[in-house]
């Protein structure tokens, strides 16, 4: 095949190497161009180098750079040729070679002496025979040795019954082919590629029949640096994957070199098998085999019958595992009462006393708001990106689990004890309330096992609610020593008011003197060099001459994650220039804490007619108000944060019930902002979550017009009906 006809790939064949070149020399020659996933120098039956080698890289770009650099260059006195390697699937149908290989006897022997054998001792024991490959079995004393000739197999079999390191050696012929992974998951000591065993037409037909029935694939000869996401990127285009399992070696925390995949539709698995078997993946040749049994998801719910209750449990488990979940900051009312009782030093029955003068629903709503605020502050201090939780459609992590519905007072060591049996843990972030936690695993396979085993399992007095956390929920990589010091350090609990005050007055800067053409991106970029930002936004207003267009107001606000960075920016960036205009900085006097992502998430949920309209800065629109709640209870929730001008609950025309939403008008803009920040995350009243939005000025006026129109329309209809009734009676 002409060189131009061979497609670009991550695997190279190097020809014309010096005779005395070793495999290590080949590796050193190419290692500067990227991570090498496979390196094989081929030898003849007499042990002499055949002067060609295969080199695999993780990416195509790395292989291309190496090819361009070394092709037709000299190594010593030898000119080498570097070419892209053809996929095995392009040349695996030669019937003569296949038949010869099928007839050849096994060249694999198993050596066992009852204790672990060192590689150096094994080479001395086998000398002068030189093995092609040695496979050590983890947690076993057996070693599999692959030889190149049948005569070498006979010579090694003669060593059966001799002694090695004082132990009698057992040598037997093995039918396994090097590279096949057994139940214990052994892998080659040199992490080399497998010697591909060609398949006959009968084998291919048999494999296709099994795959068409199960939809499951066994993929081996994977590089030890690949991830679950790498496999998804390659196999997902052929159809939806139900499960991807990449076993991890516990001792090295690296993949074992094989994976199990299950497709939702078996025909998609058959397509993937046909297209990818023998193809190049990260510098290695994929070998795909059928999995005789489907990959079964371990279920926490055992179905003993076909009852409706059992089916409902199964559906609940299935939807949860697939990613359908509930409110991220959900707190059970019972747990909230426990936390409040502990903080206030009172009995739980006093908090839940229905005979109290204040409303029980209001007490629980404000209590939940307080606990949520403390939880959010704790998570921010521990490097959790809360903006990730605002997007319900965000990609989910495969190694971080959100554990909810924990009993009050749970500590991190109890959580570690539950989850560390499934694998090595990273960070365990548990807020002071102890109601929800983030558990990080070092690899995704252990996390998947823990998730499926512990979901809905009882922990103390409550079932565990598990959910996959958003991807990249932690702002930094895990550091073991830093995590230990944080775990031993007690965290101070601050009140909701303190949180709002500290963040708004010490982290936020007011910036004026901006050019009217300055964008939010340029504005944020100017301050990012100082430190991480919560948000940076230019204040805008609607253009009265052009509907839907926003105009800059010449000033903006920037909030830093740390007050130290805000103080530093005030000193270093005072009178600096953005887009040619000198700016003036000072600490903001208004509480502007909500991040742009959260504001965008809230805005996206509003109706189309409200988008682009000027919003009120002191009036909050509250949706999803329970119908049993009254105006007094809504007032008691919001007047905690400041003086109210008015509370309006629009009512149904033919009933005295309200319509499930209301307008809360504050006297102060700062009080309105503080209330919005505290209540918008997860506040429930009588079991229903209050959904907060900023009311638009136009919608507020429209509501007043509608109320007035309804009043006069109803009055007119009443007079008309009375007149008709009078005329009818006179007739």
Short mmCIF file of N, CA and C in Angstrom, two decimals, residues 447-546:
data_model
loop_
_atom_site.label_atom_id
_atom_site.label_comp_id
_atom_site.label_asym_id
_atom_site.label_seq_id
_atom_site.Cartn_x
_atom_site.Cartn_y
_atom_site.Cartn_z
N UNK A 447 -15.85 4.94 42.34
CA UNK A 447 -17.01 5.80 42.60
C UNK A 447 -18.29 5.14 42.10
N UNK A 448 -18.23 4.51 40.93
CA UNK A 448 -19.43 3.85 40.39
C UNK A 448 -19.86 2.69 41.27
N UNK A 449 -18.90 1.92 41.77
CA UNK A 449 -19.24 0.81 42.67
C UNK A 449 -19.91 1.33 43.94
N UNK A 450 -19.34 2.39 44.51
CA UNK A 450 -19.90 2.94 45.74
C UNK A 450 -21.30 3.50 45.51
N UNK A 451 -21.48 4.18 44.39
CA UNK A 451 -22.78 4.79 44.08
C UNK A 451 -23.86 3.72 44.00
N UNK A 452 -23.58 2.66 43.26
CA UNK A 452 -24.59 1.63 43.05
C UNK A 452 -24.84 0.79 44.30
N UNK A 453 -23.82 0.68 45.14
CA UNK A 453 -23.98 -0.13 46.35
C UNK A 453 -24.67 0.62 47.48
N UNK A 454 -24.49 1.94 47.56
CA UNK A 454 -24.98 2.69 48.71
C UNK A 454 -26.23 3.52 48.44
N UNK A 455 -26.66 3.62 47.19
CA UNK A 455 -27.83 4.44 46.92
C UNK A 455 -29.06 3.86 47.62
N UNK A 456 -29.74 4.71 48.35
CA UNK A 456 -30.95 4.37 49.12
C UNK A 456 -30.67 3.42 50.29
N UNK A 457 -29.38 3.13 50.56
CA UNK A 457 -29.07 2.29 51.71
C UNK A 457 -29.28 3.11 52.99
N UNK A 458 -29.70 2.44 54.05
CA UNK A 458 -29.96 3.14 55.30
C UNK A 458 -28.65 3.49 55.99
N UNK A 459 -28.54 4.75 56.39
CA UNK A 459 -27.41 5.23 57.17
C UNK A 459 -27.96 5.82 58.46
N UNK A 460 -27.67 5.19 59.57
CA UNK A 460 -28.29 5.55 60.85
C UNK A 460 -29.81 5.43 60.71
N UNK A 461 -30.50 6.58 60.71
CA UNK A 461 -31.97 6.53 60.68
C UNK A 461 -32.57 6.95 59.35
N UNK A 462 -31.72 7.25 58.35
CA UNK A 462 -32.24 7.80 57.09
C UNK A 462 -31.63 7.07 55.90
N UNK A 463 -32.37 6.98 54.79
CA UNK A 463 -31.78 6.44 53.56
C UNK A 463 -30.89 7.48 52.90
N UNK A 464 -29.81 7.02 52.28
CA UNK A 464 -28.89 7.93 51.61
C UNK A 464 -29.43 8.30 50.23
N UNK A 465 -29.50 9.61 49.96
CA UNK A 465 -29.85 10.09 48.64
C UNK A 465 -28.54 10.46 47.94
N UNK A 466 -28.21 9.75 46.88
CA UNK A 466 -26.95 9.98 46.17
C UNK A 466 -27.22 10.60 44.80
N UNK A 467 -26.30 11.43 44.38
CA UNK A 467 -26.40 12.10 43.08
C UNK A 467 -24.99 12.40 42.61
N UNK A 468 -24.76 12.27 41.32
CA UNK A 468 -23.45 12.63 40.78
C UNK A 468 -23.31 14.15 40.80
N UNK A 469 -22.22 14.63 41.37
CA UNK A 469 -21.97 16.07 41.43
C UNK A 469 -21.64 16.59 40.02
N UNK A 470 -21.81 17.89 39.78
CA UNK A 470 -21.43 18.44 38.48
C UNK A 470 -19.94 18.24 38.20
N UNK A 471 -19.60 18.17 36.94
CA UNK A 471 -18.20 17.98 36.55
C UNK A 471 -17.39 19.21 36.95
N UNK A 472 -16.14 18.97 37.37
CA UNK A 472 -15.23 20.04 37.80
C UNK A 472 -15.83 20.87 38.93
N UNK A 473 -16.49 20.19 39.88
CA UNK A 473 -17.13 20.90 40.98
C UNK A 473 -16.09 21.49 41.93
N UNK A 474 -14.89 20.88 41.99
CA UNK A 474 -13.81 21.43 42.80
C UNK A 474 -12.94 22.33 41.92
N UNK A 475 -12.55 23.46 42.47
CA UNK A 475 -11.78 24.43 41.70
C UNK A 475 -10.31 24.05 41.56
N UNK A 476 -9.84 23.11 42.36
CA UNK A 476 -8.44 22.71 42.32
C UNK A 476 -8.32 21.20 42.40
N UNK A 477 -7.15 20.70 42.03
CA UNK A 477 -6.89 19.27 42.11
C UNK A 477 -6.67 18.87 43.57
N UNK A 478 -6.93 17.60 43.84
CA UNK A 478 -6.82 17.10 45.20
C UNK A 478 -5.37 17.03 45.64
N UNK A 479 -5.10 17.56 46.85
CA UNK A 479 -3.78 17.46 47.47
C UNK A 479 -3.96 16.82 48.83
N UNK A 480 -3.31 15.66 49.02
CA UNK A 480 -3.56 14.84 50.20
C UNK A 480 -3.21 15.55 51.50
N UNK A 481 -2.04 16.14 51.57
CA UNK A 481 -1.61 16.76 52.83
C UNK A 481 -2.47 17.97 53.17
N UNK A 482 -2.81 18.76 52.14
CA UNK A 482 -3.66 19.92 52.39
C UNK A 482 -5.02 19.51 52.88
N UNK A 483 -5.54 18.40 52.34
CA UNK A 483 -6.87 17.93 52.74
C UNK A 483 -6.86 17.48 54.19
N UNK A 484 -5.76 16.82 54.62
CA UNK A 484 -5.68 16.36 56.01
C UNK A 484 -5.68 17.53 56.98
N UNK A 485 -4.94 18.58 56.63
CA UNK A 485 -4.89 19.74 57.53
C UNK A 485 -6.24 20.43 57.62
N UNK A 486 -6.98 20.46 56.49
CA UNK A 486 -8.31 21.07 56.50
C UNK A 486 -9.29 20.25 57.32
N UNK A 487 -9.15 18.92 57.24
CA UNK A 487 -10.08 18.05 57.95
C UNK A 487 -9.93 18.20 59.45
N UNK A 488 -8.69 18.48 59.91
CA UNK A 488 -8.46 18.61 61.35
C UNK A 488 -8.78 20.00 61.87
N UNK A 489 -9.03 20.95 61.00
CA UNK A 489 -9.26 22.33 61.41
C UNK A 489 -10.75 22.61 61.53
N UNK A 490 -11.24 23.00 62.72
CA UNK A 490 -12.68 23.28 62.87
C UNK A 490 -13.07 24.53 62.11
N UNK A 491 -14.29 24.49 61.60
CA UNK A 491 -14.81 25.62 60.83
C UNK A 491 -15.78 26.45 61.67
N UNK A 492 -15.63 27.77 61.60
CA UNK A 492 -16.54 28.65 62.32
C UNK A 492 -17.82 28.81 61.54
N UNK A 493 -18.94 28.80 62.24
CA UNK A 493 -20.25 28.93 61.61
C UNK A 493 -20.69 30.38 61.72
N UNK A 494 -20.97 31.00 60.59
CA UNK A 494 -21.41 32.39 60.58
C UNK A 494 -22.87 32.45 60.21
N UNK A 495 -23.51 33.49 60.64
CA UNK A 495 -24.93 33.64 60.36
C UNK A 495 -25.14 34.12 58.93
N UNK A 496 -26.40 34.04 58.49
CA UNK A 496 -26.74 34.48 57.14
C UNK A 496 -26.44 35.96 56.96
N UNK A 497 -26.78 36.75 57.95
CA UNK A 497 -26.55 38.19 57.85
C UNK A 497 -25.07 38.50 57.75
N UNK A 498 -24.24 37.76 58.55
CA UNK A 498 -22.81 38.00 58.51
C UNK A 498 -22.23 37.67 57.15
N UNK A 499 -22.70 36.55 56.56
CA UNK A 499 -22.20 36.14 55.25
C UNK A 499 -22.47 37.23 54.22
N UNK A 500 -23.70 37.71 54.19
CA UNK A 500 -24.06 38.73 53.21
C UNK A 500 -23.25 40.00 53.42
N UNK A 501 -23.06 40.40 54.70
CA UNK A 501 -22.38 41.65 55.00
C UNK A 501 -20.91 41.58 54.62
N UNK A 502 -20.26 40.45 54.99
CA UNK A 502 -18.83 40.32 54.72
C UNK A 502 -18.57 40.33 53.23
N UNK A 503 -19.34 39.51 52.49
CA UNK A 503 -19.07 39.38 51.06
C UNK A 503 -19.38 40.66 50.31
N UNK A 504 -20.46 41.34 50.68
CA UNK A 504 -20.87 42.49 49.90
C UNK A 504 -20.00 43.71 50.17
N UNK A 505 -19.52 43.87 51.40
CA UNK A 505 -18.81 45.10 51.75
C UNK A 505 -17.30 44.97 51.67
N UNK A 506 -16.76 43.76 51.63
CA UNK A 506 -15.31 43.59 51.65
C UNK A 506 -14.79 42.89 50.41
N UNK A 507 -15.64 42.33 49.60
CA UNK A 507 -15.19 41.61 48.41
C UNK A 507 -15.58 42.33 47.12
N UNK A 508 -16.52 43.27 47.18
CA UNK A 508 -17.09 43.87 45.98
C UNK A 508 -16.61 45.31 45.80
N UNK A 509 -16.17 45.63 44.58
CA UNK A 509 -15.70 46.97 44.25
C UNK A 509 -16.66 47.63 43.27
N UNK A 510 -16.85 48.93 43.47
CA UNK A 510 -17.63 49.75 42.54
C UNK A 510 -16.63 50.44 41.61
N UNK A 511 -16.81 50.28 40.31
CA UNK A 511 -15.88 50.81 39.31
C UNK A 511 -16.63 51.82 38.44
N UNK A 512 -16.14 53.06 38.39
CA UNK A 512 -16.79 54.08 37.55
C UNK A 512 -15.76 54.67 36.59
N UNK A 513 -16.28 55.38 35.61
CA UNK A 513 -15.41 55.96 34.58
C UNK A 513 -15.18 55.04 33.41
N UNK A 514 -16.01 54.02 33.23
CA UNK A 514 -15.82 53.08 32.13
C UNK A 514 -16.23 53.70 30.80
N UNK A 515 -15.55 53.27 29.75
CA UNK A 515 -15.96 53.65 28.41
C UNK A 515 -17.28 52.94 28.09
N UNK A 516 -18.17 53.62 27.38
CA UNK A 516 -19.49 53.04 27.10
C UNK A 516 -19.41 51.84 26.16
N UNK A 517 -18.25 51.65 25.51
CA UNK A 517 -18.09 50.50 24.61
C UNK A 517 -17.41 49.32 25.29
N UNK A 518 -17.02 49.46 26.55
CA UNK A 518 -16.34 48.37 27.26
C UNK A 518 -17.29 47.20 27.49
N UNK A 519 -16.83 46.00 27.13
CA UNK A 519 -17.66 44.80 27.28
C UNK A 519 -17.40 44.15 28.64
N UNK A 520 -18.28 43.22 29.01
CA UNK A 520 -18.11 42.48 30.26
C UNK A 520 -16.82 41.67 30.24
N UNK A 521 -16.46 41.11 29.06
CA UNK A 521 -15.26 40.29 28.96
C UNK A 521 -14.00 41.12 29.21
N UNK A 522 -13.91 42.29 28.58
CA UNK A 522 -12.75 43.15 28.78
C UNK A 522 -12.69 43.66 30.22
N UNK A 523 -13.86 43.93 30.78
CA UNK A 523 -13.94 44.40 32.17
C UNK A 523 -13.42 43.32 33.12
N UNK A 524 -13.86 42.08 32.92
CA UNK A 524 -13.43 40.98 33.80
C UNK A 524 -11.95 40.68 33.62
N UNK A 525 -11.47 40.71 32.38
CA UNK A 525 -10.06 40.40 32.11
C UNK A 525 -9.13 41.37 32.81
N UNK A 526 -9.55 42.61 32.98
CA UNK A 526 -8.72 43.62 33.63
C UNK A 526 -8.48 43.29 35.10
N UNK A 527 -9.44 42.62 35.75
CA UNK A 527 -9.33 42.33 37.18
C UNK A 527 -8.90 40.90 37.48
N UNK A 528 -8.94 40.00 36.51
CA UNK A 528 -8.60 38.60 36.76
C UNK A 528 -7.15 38.41 37.16
N UNK A 529 -6.27 39.32 36.77
CA UNK A 529 -4.86 39.18 37.10
C UNK A 529 -4.60 39.34 38.59
N UNK A 530 -5.52 39.98 39.29
CA UNK A 530 -5.36 40.17 40.74
C UNK A 530 -5.69 38.90 41.50
N UNK A 531 -6.77 38.22 41.12
CA UNK A 531 -7.21 37.03 41.84
C UNK A 531 -8.51 36.50 41.26
N UNK A 532 -8.95 35.33 41.73
CA UNK A 532 -10.19 34.73 41.21
C UNK A 532 -11.41 35.59 41.51
N UNK A 533 -12.30 35.67 40.54
CA UNK A 533 -13.49 36.51 40.65
C UNK A 533 -14.74 35.67 40.86
N UNK A 534 -15.70 36.26 41.56
CA UNK A 534 -17.04 35.69 41.62
C UNK A 534 -17.82 36.15 40.39
N UNK A 535 -17.74 37.43 40.09
CA UNK A 535 -18.33 37.97 38.87
C UNK A 535 -17.75 39.35 38.62
N UNK A 536 -17.88 39.81 37.39
CA UNK A 536 -17.51 41.16 37.00
C UNK A 536 -18.47 41.57 35.90
N UNK A 537 -19.23 42.61 36.13
CA UNK A 537 -20.28 42.98 35.17
C UNK A 537 -20.38 44.49 35.04
N UNK A 538 -20.67 44.93 33.83
CA UNK A 538 -20.90 46.35 33.55
C UNK A 538 -22.39 46.62 33.69
N UNK A 539 -22.75 47.65 34.44
CA UNK A 539 -24.16 48.00 34.62
C UNK A 539 -24.74 48.48 33.30
N UNK A 540 -25.94 48.01 33.00
CA UNK A 540 -26.59 48.35 31.72
C UNK A 540 -28.04 48.76 31.96
N UNK A 541 -28.57 49.48 30.99
CA UNK A 541 -29.98 49.86 31.00
C UNK A 541 -30.54 49.66 29.59
N UNK A 542 -31.85 49.56 29.49
CA UNK A 542 -32.47 49.35 28.19
C UNK A 542 -32.42 50.62 27.36
N UNK A 543 -32.29 50.46 26.05
CA UNK A 543 -32.25 51.58 25.12
C UNK A 543 -33.68 51.98 24.76
N UNK A 544 -34.14 53.17 25.16
CA UNK A 544 -35.52 53.57 24.86
C UNK A 544 -35.78 53.73 23.36
N UNK A 545 -34.70 53.96 22.58
CA UNK A 545 -34.89 54.16 21.15
C UNK A 545 -34.93 52.86 20.37
N UNK A 546 -34.43 51.77 20.99
CA UNK A 546 -34.38 50.48 20.29
C UNK A 546 -34.71 49.38 21.27
#
